[in-house]
CSV table of C-alpha atoms in Angstrom, one decimal:
chain,number,residue,atom,x,y,z
A,19,MET,CA,-4.1,-9.8,-24.4
A,20,SER,CA,-4.8,-9.5,-20.7
A,21,ASN,CA,-6.9,-6.6,-19.3
A,22,ASN,CA,-5.8,-7.2,-15.7
A,23,PHE,CA,-3.9,-4.4,-14.0
A,24,VAL,CA,-2.0,-3.3,-10.9
A,25,ILE,CA,-4.0,-1.5,-8.2
A,26,VAL,CA,-1.9,0.6,-5.8
A,27,ILE,CA,-3.5,1.8,-2.5
A,28,SER,CA,-1.3,4.3,-0.7
A,29,SER,CA,-1.6,6.6,2.2
A,30,PRO,CA,0.4,8.1,5.0
A,31,SER,CA,0.8,5.6,7.9
A,32,GLY,CA,-2.5,5.3,9.7
A,33,GLY,CA,-4.5,6.4,6.7
A,34,GLY,CA,-6.4,3.1,6.4
A,35,LYS,CA,-4.7,1.6,3.4
A,36,THR,CA,-4.2,-1.9,5.0
A,37,THR,CA,-7.8,-2.1,6.2
A,38,LEU,CA,-9.1,-1.0,2.8
A,39,CYS,CA,-6.9,-3.6,1.0
A,40,ARG,CA,-8.3,-6.3,3.3
A,41,MET,CA,-11.8,-5.1,2.5
A,42,ILE,CA,-11.1,-5.2,-1.2
A,43,LEU,CA,-9.7,-8.8,-1.0
A,44,ASP,CA,-12.6,-9.9,1.1
A,45,ASN,CA,-15.3,-8.5,-1.1
A,46,MET,CA,-14.1,-8.3,-4.7
A,47,GLU,CA,-13.4,-11.2,-7.1
A,48,CYS,CA,-10.3,-11.9,-9.1
A,49,ILE,CA,-7.9,-9.7,-7.1
A,50,VAL,CA,-4.7,-11.1,-5.7
A,51,TYR,CA,-2.5,-9.4,-3.1
A,52,SER,CA,1.2,-8.7,-3.7
A,53,VAL,CA,2.9,-9.2,-0.3
A,54,SER,CA,5.7,-6.7,0.3
A,55,ALA,CA,8.9,-7.4,2.1
A,56,THR,CA,10.2,-5.4,5.0
A,57,THR,CA,13.0,-5.3,7.6
A,58,ARG,CA,10.8,-3.8,10.3
A,59,PRO,CA,9.9,-5.9,13.3
A,60,ARG,CA,6.7,-8.0,13.0
A,61,ARG,CA,3.7,-6.7,15.0
A,62,HIS,CA,1.9,-9.1,17.3
A,63,ASN,CA,-1.0,-9.7,14.8
A,64,GLU,CA,1.1,-10.1,11.7
A,65,LYS,CA,2.1,-13.4,9.9
A,66,ASP,CA,5.2,-13.8,7.8
A,67,GLY,CA,4.2,-14.3,4.2
A,68,LYS,CA,0.7,-13.0,4.7
A,69,ASN,CA,1.1,-9.5,5.9
A,70,TYR,CA,4.7,-9.0,4.9
A,71,GLU,CA,7.7,-11.1,3.9
A,72,PHE,CA,9.9,-10.3,7.0
A,73,MET,CA,13.6,-10.2,6.3
A,74,GLU,CA,16.8,-9.3,8.2
A,75,GLU,CA,18.5,-6.2,6.8
A,76,ASP,CA,21.4,-8.2,5.2
A,77,GLU,CA,19.0,-10.6,3.4
A,78,PHE,CA,17.0,-7.6,2.1
A,79,LYS,CA,20.1,-5.9,0.8
A,80,ARG,CA,21.3,-9.1,-0.9
A,81,ASN,CA,17.9,-9.5,-2.5
A,82,LYS,CA,17.9,-5.9,-3.7
A,83,GLU,CA,21.4,-6.3,-5.3
A,84,GLU,CA,20.2,-9.5,-7.0
A,85,GLY,CA,17.2,-7.7,-8.6
A,86,TYR,CA,14.6,-9.4,-6.5
A,87,PHE,CA,12.5,-6.3,-6.0
A,88,ALA,CA,10.4,-4.1,-8.4
A,89,GLU,CA,10.9,-1.2,-6.0
A,90,THR,CA,12.4,-0.5,-2.6
A,91,ALA,CA,12.1,2.4,-0.2
A,92,ASN,CA,13.4,3.3,3.2
A,93,VAL,CA,10.4,4.3,5.3
A,94,HIS,CA,10.6,5.3,9.0
A,95,GLY,CA,14.0,3.7,9.2
A,96,HIS,CA,13.1,0.3,7.8
A,97,MET,CA,13.4,-1.1,4.3
A,98,TYR,CA,10.4,-2.1,2.3
A,99,GLY,CA,10.2,-3.7,-1.2
A,100,THR,CA,7.9,-5.3,-3.7
A,101,PRO,CA,9.1,-8.7,-4.9
A,102,LYS,CA,8.8,-8.9,-8.7
A,103,LYS,CA,7.6,-12.5,-8.5
A,104,ASN,CA,4.5,-11.5,-6.6
A,105,ILE,CA,3.4,-9.0,-9.3
A,106,ASP,CA,4.3,-11.4,-12.1
A,107,ASN,CA,2.5,-14.4,-10.5
A,108,GLY,CA,-0.6,-12.3,-9.9
A,109,MET,CA,-0.7,-11.0,-13.4
A,110,GLU,CA,-0.2,-14.5,-14.8
A,111,SER,CA,-3.1,-15.7,-12.8
A,112,GLY,CA,-5.4,-13.5,-14.9
A,113,CYS,CA,-6.4,-11.4,-11.9
A,114,ASP,CA,-5.7,-7.8,-10.9
A,115,VAL,CA,-2.8,-7.3,-8.5
A,116,LEU,CA,-3.5,-5.3,-5.3
A,117,MET,CA,-0.6,-3.5,-3.6
A,118,ASP,CA,-0.6,-1.8,-0.2
A,119,LEU,CA,2.3,0.6,-0.5
A,120,ASP,CA,3.8,3.6,1.2
A,121,VAL,CA,4.0,6.7,-0.9
A,122,LYS,CA,7.6,6.3,-2.0
A,123,GLY,CA,7.0,2.7,-3.1
A,124,ALA,CA,3.8,3.7,-4.9
A,125,LEU,CA,5.7,6.4,-6.9
A,126,SER,CA,8.3,3.9,-7.9
A,127,ILE,CA,5.6,1.4,-9.1
A,128,MET,CA,4.0,4.1,-11.1
A,129,GLU,CA,7.2,4.4,-13.1
A,130,LEU,CA,7.2,0.7,-13.9
A,131,TYR,CA,3.5,0.2,-14.4
A,132,SER,CA,2.2,3.4,-16.1
A,133,ASP,CA,-1.3,1.9,-16.5
A,134,ALA,CA,-1.6,1.1,-12.8
A,135,VAL,CA,-4.7,2.2,-11.0
A,136,THR,CA,-3.3,4.4,-8.2
A,137,VAL,CA,-5.4,5.5,-5.2
A,138,PHE,CA,-4.1,7.9,-2.5
A,139,VAL,CA,-6.1,7.6,0.7
A,140,LEU,CA,-6.2,10.9,2.6
A,141,PRO,CA,-7.1,11.2,6.3
A,142,PRO,CA,-9.8,13.7,7.0
A,143,SER,CA,-7.2,15.8,9.0
A,144,LEU,CA,-3.8,15.4,10.6
A,145,GLU,CA,-5.5,15.5,14.1
A,146,GLU,CA,-7.6,12.4,13.1
A,147,LEU,CA,-4.5,10.7,11.7
A,148,LYS,CA,-2.7,11.3,15.0
A,149,LYS,CA,-5.7,9.9,16.9
A,150,ARG,CA,-5.7,6.8,14.7
A,151,LEU,CA,-2.0,6.2,15.2
A,152,ILE,CA,-2.3,6.5,18.9
A,153,GLU,CA,-5.4,4.2,19.0
A,154,ARG,CA,-3.5,1.6,16.9
A,155,ASN,CA,-1.2,1.2,20.0
A,156,THR,CA,1.7,-0.2,18.0
A,157,ASP,CA,4.2,2.7,18.2
A,158,SER,CA,5.9,5.0,20.7
A,159,MET,CA,5.0,8.7,20.7
A,160,THR,CA,8.4,9.4,19.1
A,161,VAL,CA,7.6,7.1,16.2
A,162,ILE,CA,4.0,8.5,15.9
A,163,GLU,CA,5.5,12.1,15.7
A,164,LYS,CA,7.9,10.9,13.0
A,165,ARG,CA,5.0,9.3,11.1
A,166,LEU,CA,3.0,12.5,11.3
A,167,ASN,CA,5.9,14.6,10.0
A,168,ASN,CA,6.3,12.1,7.1
A,169,ALA,CA,2.5,12.2,6.5
A,170,LYS,CA,2.7,16.0,5.9
A,171,GLU,CA,5.3,15.4,3.2
A,172,GLU,CA,3.6,12.4,1.7
A,173,MET,CA,0.3,14.3,1.2
A,174,HIS,CA,2.1,16.7,-1.1
A,175,HIS,CA,2.3,13.8,-3.6
A,176,ALA,CA,-1.4,13.0,-3.6
A,177,HIS,CA,-1.9,14.9,-6.9
A,178,LYS,CA,0.4,12.3,-8.7
A,179,PHE,CA,-2.1,9.5,-8.1
A,180,LYS,CA,-4.9,8.8,-10.5
A,181,TYR,CA,-7.6,8.9,-7.8
A,182,ARG,CA,-7.8,10.4,-4.3
A,183,VAL,CA,-10.2,9.2,-1.6
A,184,VAL,CA,-10.8,10.8,1.8
A,185,ASN,CA,-11.1,8.1,4.5
A,186,ASP,CA,-13.4,9.8,7.0
A,187,ASN,CA,-15.5,6.6,7.1
A,188,ILE,CA,-13.9,3.3,6.2
A,189,ASP,CA,-17.1,1.8,4.6
A,190,ASP,CA,-17.6,4.9,2.4
A,191,ALA,CA,-14.0,5.0,1.4
A,192,TYR,CA,-14.2,1.3,0.5
A,193,ARG,CA,-17.3,1.8,-1.6
A,194,LYS,CA,-15.6,4.6,-3.5
A,195,ILE,CA,-12.5,2.5,-4.2
A,196,GLU,CA,-14.7,-0.5,-5.3
A,197,GLU,CA,-16.5,1.8,-7.7
A,198,LEU,CA,-13.1,3.1,-9.1
A,199,ILE,CA,-11.9,-0.5,-9.6
A,200,ASN,CA,-15.1,-1.6,-11.3
A,201,LYS,CA,-15.0,1.5,-13.5
A,202,GLU,CA,-11.4,0.7,-14.6
A,203,ARG,CA,-12.4,-2.9,-15.3
A,204,ALA,CA,-15.3,-1.8,-17.5
A,205,ARG,CA,-13.1,0.7,-19.3
A,206,ARG,CA,-10.4,-1.8,-20.0
A,207,ASN,CA,-12.8,-4.6,-21.1
A,208,ARG,CA,-14.5,-2.4,-23.7
């Protein structure tokens, strides 16, 4: 029987989940990344198949109808989903499967994988979150305001996650998450 598990890192947009996932992948062994699919436009620094599986809306809808996804969610006006094959392939490799998901997607995955290690990354404040979104320089102020309004709602779900980590310093937040993953590995290997 395999002791590997699904790790879900979630946060409001700008909370640091993508950076933290990158740090986990760069520094921890035997963790594979489950690439999500999305209909949102690709950002200048993103690669198809690495950051996301970018799809046109009609392709996404067709895949959803055919049962391609473990979960889907409409977030900020774009569709996101987790291809089942990415989770299955990761689990079959004998490694833990890391997922970088919005809150809606994370809640759906929790229903499918009740033993998943779920981490909600909280910003130190909404003011800091707004500053991060502005400094990211990828969205208009209208989109940033929409993301901030969504963040307020998303933070109401933090208590549903197994762990909560405040990201006031990215290195400290990473160390806390690394400790949590190692603690879960030790517990499951007993």
